[in-house]
């Protein structure tokens, strides 16, 4: 039986881990390799690692860091940040990463999804769609470069295009909920779910394990990703890498009707 995945999302800046709020600033939360070691022990379903400045700074992925992350990890890894070419995707996969996430490259040239999928398989190509409310009426639009560049694209229509070009998974990332711990954007996820048949992961807003359960109850088999939930503890947000233990995870799945 397929089950939902509970996925910590780690953000890398200057080789360190940070946690942002609405894609701005970023509080240092530790060393990425150390975090991977801790998540190994906690038997995490999957880990997503995103270099949030690579595309902004127009530089290549940090292949040495990716190699070390892959060597250290005992769980499936998804890496994103600065990925623009088929050659980069092939190299990242060859280092032992299971999935490669693209964002800016897919928005600027959706056809690249198809070429990348042909090169390494659709199951390894993930498109991250950053979504932000724009204008007087708060219309949701696709943004890139840490939310700084808007493209006037409907997230739902763009996701459908990514699916048509052979993406293996869509990640919906809410800029306005990033780090705010105010709950997932259920309305947007519903709109996406109606139009997509491929696997979907959502991130942005999770404040508790109940949010994960409620997401599963509403949408079934889905990737429930979170950043702050798994790197902070308590109302003062003390830095503490954490993840539900086996019993807590069973309860999350039970409450989510799994």
Short mmCIF file of N, CA and C in Angstrom, two decimals, residues 76-171:
data_model
loop_
_atom_site.label_atom_id
_atom_site.label_comp_id
_atom_site.label_asym_id
_atom_site.label_seq_id
_atom_site.Cartn_x
_atom_site.Cartn_y
_atom_site.Cartn_z
N UNK A 76 16.31 8.37 0.88
CA UNK A 76 16.22 9.02 -0.43
C UNK A 76 16.42 10.52 -0.32
N UNK A 77 17.19 11.08 -1.25
CA UNK A 77 17.49 12.50 -1.24
C UNK A 77 16.99 13.17 -2.50
N UNK A 78 16.39 14.34 -2.34
CA UNK A 78 16.04 15.21 -3.46
C UNK A 78 16.88 16.47 -3.32
N UNK A 79 17.62 16.83 -4.37
CA UNK A 79 18.46 18.04 -4.33
C UNK A 79 17.99 19.04 -5.38
N UNK A 80 17.97 20.31 -5.00
CA UNK A 80 17.67 21.37 -5.95
C UNK A 80 18.50 22.60 -5.67
N UNK A 81 18.69 23.41 -6.71
CA UNK A 81 19.45 24.65 -6.56
C UNK A 81 20.48 24.81 -7.65
N UNK A 82 20.24 25.73 -8.57
CA UNK A 82 21.19 26.01 -9.62
C UNK A 82 21.19 25.02 -10.77
N UNK A 83 20.24 24.09 -10.79
CA UNK A 83 20.22 23.06 -11.83
C UNK A 83 19.55 23.61 -13.09
N UNK A 84 20.30 23.62 -14.19
CA UNK A 84 19.77 24.21 -15.42
C UNK A 84 19.99 23.34 -16.66
N UNK A 85 20.87 22.36 -16.57
CA UNK A 85 21.22 21.59 -17.76
C UNK A 85 21.06 20.09 -17.54
N UNK A 86 20.94 19.37 -18.65
CA UNK A 86 20.84 17.92 -18.60
C UNK A 86 22.12 17.33 -18.02
N UNK A 87 23.26 17.90 -18.39
CA UNK A 87 24.54 17.41 -17.89
C UNK A 87 24.62 17.51 -16.37
N UNK A 88 24.13 18.61 -15.82
CA UNK A 88 24.13 18.77 -14.36
C UNK A 88 23.24 17.71 -13.71
N UNK A 89 22.08 17.47 -14.29
CA UNK A 89 21.16 16.46 -13.75
C UNK A 89 21.83 15.09 -13.74
N UNK A 90 22.44 14.73 -14.85
CA UNK A 90 23.12 13.43 -14.94
C UNK A 90 24.22 13.31 -13.88
N UNK A 91 24.97 14.38 -13.71
CA UNK A 91 26.07 14.34 -12.74
C UNK A 91 25.54 14.18 -11.31
N UNK A 92 24.47 14.90 -10.99
CA UNK A 92 23.89 14.81 -9.64
C UNK A 92 23.36 13.40 -9.38
N UNK A 93 22.68 12.82 -10.36
CA UNK A 93 22.18 11.46 -10.21
C UNK A 93 23.34 10.48 -10.05
N UNK A 94 24.42 10.71 -10.79
CA UNK A 94 25.58 9.81 -10.72
C UNK A 94 26.25 9.85 -9.35
N UNK A 95 26.05 10.94 -8.62
CA UNK A 95 26.63 11.07 -7.28
C UNK A 95 25.83 10.32 -6.21
N UNK A 96 24.65 9.82 -6.59
CA UNK A 96 23.86 9.03 -5.64
C UNK A 96 22.59 9.71 -5.16
N UNK A 97 22.22 10.83 -5.78
CA UNK A 97 20.97 11.52 -5.44
C UNK A 97 19.82 10.87 -6.22
N UNK A 98 18.69 10.64 -5.55
CA UNK A 98 17.56 9.97 -6.20
C UNK A 98 16.73 10.90 -7.08
N UNK A 99 16.55 12.15 -6.62
CA UNK A 99 15.70 13.09 -7.35
C UNK A 99 16.41 14.43 -7.49
N UNK A 100 16.19 15.07 -8.63
CA UNK A 100 16.76 16.40 -8.87
C UNK A 100 15.59 17.38 -9.04
N UNK A 101 15.62 18.46 -8.27
CA UNK A 101 14.56 19.47 -8.34
C UNK A 101 15.01 20.65 -9.19
N UNK A 102 14.12 21.11 -10.05
CA UNK A 102 14.37 22.31 -10.83
C UNK A 102 13.23 23.29 -10.61
N UNK A 103 13.51 24.56 -10.81
CA UNK A 103 12.49 25.59 -10.63
C UNK A 103 12.61 26.64 -11.73
N UNK A 104 13.60 27.54 -11.59
CA UNK A 104 13.78 28.60 -12.59
C UNK A 104 13.92 28.05 -14.00
N UNK A 105 14.69 26.98 -14.14
CA UNK A 105 14.93 26.41 -15.47
C UNK A 105 13.63 25.93 -16.11
N UNK A 106 12.74 25.36 -15.29
CA UNK A 106 11.47 24.86 -15.80
C UNK A 106 10.54 26.00 -16.20
N UNK A 107 10.56 27.08 -15.42
CA UNK A 107 9.70 28.23 -15.74
C UNK A 107 10.16 28.89 -17.03
N UNK A 108 11.47 29.04 -17.18
CA UNK A 108 12.01 29.73 -18.36
C UNK A 108 11.94 28.87 -19.62
N UNK A 109 12.01 27.57 -19.45
CA UNK A 109 12.01 26.67 -20.61
C UNK A 109 11.39 25.32 -20.22
N UNK A 110 10.06 25.23 -20.21
CA UNK A 110 9.40 23.99 -19.76
C UNK A 110 9.82 22.75 -20.54
N UNK A 111 10.24 22.94 -21.80
CA UNK A 111 10.65 21.79 -22.61
C UNK A 111 11.86 21.06 -22.02
N UNK A 112 12.64 21.77 -21.20
CA UNK A 112 13.82 21.14 -20.61
C UNK A 112 13.42 19.99 -19.70
N UNK A 113 12.21 20.04 -19.16
CA UNK A 113 11.71 18.95 -18.30
C UNK A 113 11.70 17.65 -19.08
N UNK A 114 11.19 17.71 -20.29
CA UNK A 114 11.11 16.52 -21.13
C UNK A 114 12.49 15.95 -21.43
N UNK A 115 13.43 16.82 -21.75
CA UNK A 115 14.79 16.36 -22.05
C UNK A 115 15.45 15.74 -20.83
N UNK A 116 15.25 16.35 -19.67
CA UNK A 116 15.83 15.81 -18.44
C UNK A 116 15.20 14.47 -18.09
N UNK A 117 13.88 14.37 -18.26
CA UNK A 117 13.17 13.13 -17.97
C UNK A 117 13.66 12.00 -18.88
N UNK A 118 13.89 12.32 -20.15
CA UNK A 118 14.41 11.31 -21.07
C UNK A 118 15.80 10.86 -20.67
N UNK A 119 16.58 11.77 -20.11
CA UNK A 119 17.97 11.47 -19.77
C UNK A 119 18.10 10.58 -18.54
N UNK A 120 17.27 10.81 -17.52
CA UNK A 120 17.44 10.07 -16.25
C UNK A 120 16.17 9.39 -15.75
N UNK A 121 15.05 9.58 -16.47
CA UNK A 121 13.78 9.00 -16.05
C UNK A 121 12.91 10.03 -15.35
N UNK A 122 11.62 10.00 -15.67
CA UNK A 122 10.69 10.97 -15.09
C UNK A 122 10.68 10.94 -13.56
N UNK A 123 10.84 9.74 -12.99
CA UNK A 123 10.76 9.60 -11.53
C UNK A 123 11.83 10.41 -10.81
N UNK A 124 12.87 10.81 -11.54
CA UNK A 124 13.97 11.56 -10.90
C UNK A 124 13.88 13.07 -11.11
N UNK A 125 12.87 13.53 -11.84
CA UNK A 125 12.76 14.96 -12.12
C UNK A 125 11.58 15.57 -11.35
N UNK A 126 11.91 16.47 -10.45
CA UNK A 126 10.93 17.16 -9.61
C UNK A 126 10.90 18.63 -9.99
N UNK A 127 9.71 19.18 -10.17
CA UNK A 127 9.58 20.61 -10.43
C UNK A 127 9.02 21.29 -9.18
N UNK A 128 9.80 22.21 -8.63
CA UNK A 128 9.36 23.00 -7.47
C UNK A 128 8.70 24.27 -7.98
N UNK A 129 7.44 24.46 -7.62
CA UNK A 129 6.70 25.65 -8.03
C UNK A 129 6.50 26.55 -6.81
N UNK A 130 7.25 27.65 -6.78
CA UNK A 130 7.11 28.64 -5.70
C UNK A 130 5.93 29.53 -6.04
N UNK A 131 5.02 29.68 -5.09
CA UNK A 131 3.77 30.40 -5.33
C UNK A 131 3.63 31.55 -4.34
N UNK A 132 3.24 32.70 -4.86
CA UNK A 132 3.09 33.89 -4.01
C UNK A 132 1.85 34.68 -4.42
N UNK A 133 1.13 35.21 -3.44
CA UNK A 133 -0.03 36.05 -3.73
C UNK A 133 0.45 37.42 -4.19
N UNK A 134 -0.08 37.89 -5.33
CA UNK A 134 0.36 39.16 -5.91
C UNK A 134 -0.84 40.07 -6.15
N UNK A 135 -0.58 41.37 -6.09
CA UNK A 135 -1.60 42.34 -6.44
C UNK A 135 -2.66 42.57 -5.38
N UNK A 136 -3.59 43.45 -5.69
CA UNK A 136 -4.63 43.88 -4.76
C UNK A 136 -5.52 42.73 -4.31
N UNK A 137 -5.78 41.79 -5.21
CA UNK A 137 -6.70 40.71 -4.90
C UNK A 137 -5.99 39.41 -4.48
N UNK A 138 -4.68 39.48 -4.33
CA UNK A 138 -3.94 38.33 -3.85
C UNK A 138 -3.96 37.13 -4.78
N UNK A 139 -3.91 37.39 -6.08
CA UNK A 139 -3.90 36.31 -7.06
C UNK A 139 -2.60 35.52 -6.95
N UNK A 140 -2.71 34.19 -6.89
CA UNK A 140 -1.54 33.34 -6.76
C UNK A 140 -0.79 33.27 -8.09
N UNK A 141 0.53 33.52 -8.04
CA UNK A 141 1.35 33.47 -9.23
C UNK A 141 2.63 32.67 -8.97
N UNK A 142 3.21 32.17 -10.03
CA UNK A 142 4.50 31.48 -9.95
C UNK A 142 5.61 32.51 -9.86
N UNK A 143 6.51 32.31 -8.90
CA UNK A 143 7.66 33.21 -8.74
C UNK A 143 8.93 32.37 -8.70
N UNK A 144 10.06 33.01 -8.98
CA UNK A 144 11.37 32.35 -8.90
C UNK A 144 12.37 33.28 -8.22
N UNK A 145 13.60 32.81 -8.12
CA UNK A 145 14.71 33.59 -7.53
C UNK A 145 14.35 34.10 -6.15
N UNK A 146 14.01 33.14 -5.26
CA UNK A 146 13.65 33.46 -3.87
C UNK A 146 12.46 34.40 -3.77
N UNK A 147 11.52 34.24 -4.70
CA UNK A 147 10.29 35.03 -4.67
C UNK A 147 10.41 36.41 -5.25
N UNK A 148 11.59 36.75 -5.77
CA UNK A 148 11.81 38.12 -6.25
C UNK A 148 11.29 38.36 -7.67
N UNK A 149 11.20 37.30 -8.47
CA UNK A 149 10.79 37.45 -9.87
C UNK A 149 9.44 36.79 -10.11
N UNK A 150 8.47 37.58 -10.54
CA UNK A 150 7.14 37.05 -10.85
C UNK A 150 7.02 36.83 -12.35
N UNK A 151 6.28 35.79 -12.73
CA UNK A 151 6.19 35.43 -14.14
C UNK A 151 4.76 35.54 -14.68
N UNK A 152 3.82 35.96 -13.83
CA UNK A 152 2.44 36.11 -14.28
C UNK A 152 1.78 34.80 -14.68
N UNK A 153 2.33 33.68 -14.16
CA UNK A 153 1.81 32.37 -14.51
C UNK A 153 0.88 31.83 -13.43
N UNK A 154 -0.19 31.19 -13.84
CA UNK A 154 -1.06 30.48 -12.91
C UNK A 154 -0.35 29.23 -12.43
N UNK A 155 -0.26 29.02 -11.11
CA UNK A 155 0.41 27.81 -10.61
C UNK A 155 -0.23 26.53 -11.12
N UNK A 156 -1.55 26.52 -11.21
CA UNK A 156 -2.25 25.31 -11.66
C UNK A 156 -1.94 25.03 -13.13
N UNK A 157 -2.03 26.06 -13.96
CA UNK A 157 -1.77 25.87 -15.39
C UNK A 157 -0.30 25.49 -15.63
N UNK A 158 0.60 26.10 -14.88
CA UNK A 158 2.01 25.76 -15.05
C UNK A 158 2.28 24.33 -14.60
N UNK A 159 1.65 23.91 -13.50
CA UNK A 159 1.83 22.54 -13.02
C UNK A 159 1.34 21.53 -14.06
N UNK A 160 0.22 21.84 -14.71
CA UNK A 160 -0.30 20.95 -15.76
C UNK A 160 0.70 20.85 -16.91
N UNK A 161 1.32 21.97 -17.24
CA UNK A 161 2.32 21.97 -18.32
C UNK A 161 3.52 21.10 -17.93
N UNK A 162 3.96 21.23 -16.69
CA UNK A 162 5.08 20.41 -16.20
C UNK A 162 4.74 18.93 -16.27
N UNK A 163 3.52 18.60 -15.90
CA UNK A 163 3.06 17.22 -15.97
C UNK A 163 3.09 16.71 -17.41
N UNK A 164 2.60 17.53 -18.33
CA UNK A 164 2.56 17.16 -19.75
C UNK A 164 3.96 16.93 -20.31
N UNK A 165 4.94 17.68 -19.80
CA UNK A 165 6.31 17.55 -20.30
C UNK A 165 7.09 16.42 -19.60
N UNK A 166 6.43 15.71 -18.69
CA UNK A 166 7.06 14.52 -18.14
C UNK A 166 7.69 14.64 -16.77
N UNK A 167 7.36 15.68 -16.01
CA UNK A 167 7.86 15.76 -14.63
C UNK A 167 7.38 14.55 -13.84
N UNK A 168 8.21 14.08 -12.92
CA UNK A 168 7.82 12.94 -12.10
C UNK A 168 7.10 13.33 -10.83
N UNK A 169 7.26 14.58 -10.43
CA UNK A 169 6.64 15.05 -9.18
C UNK A 169 6.58 16.57 -9.21
N UNK A 170 5.55 17.10 -8.56
CA UNK A 170 5.41 18.54 -8.40
C UNK A 170 5.50 18.86 -6.91
N UNK A 171 6.32 19.86 -6.58
CA UNK A 171 6.39 20.37 -5.20
C UNK A 171 5.78 21.77 -5.20
#
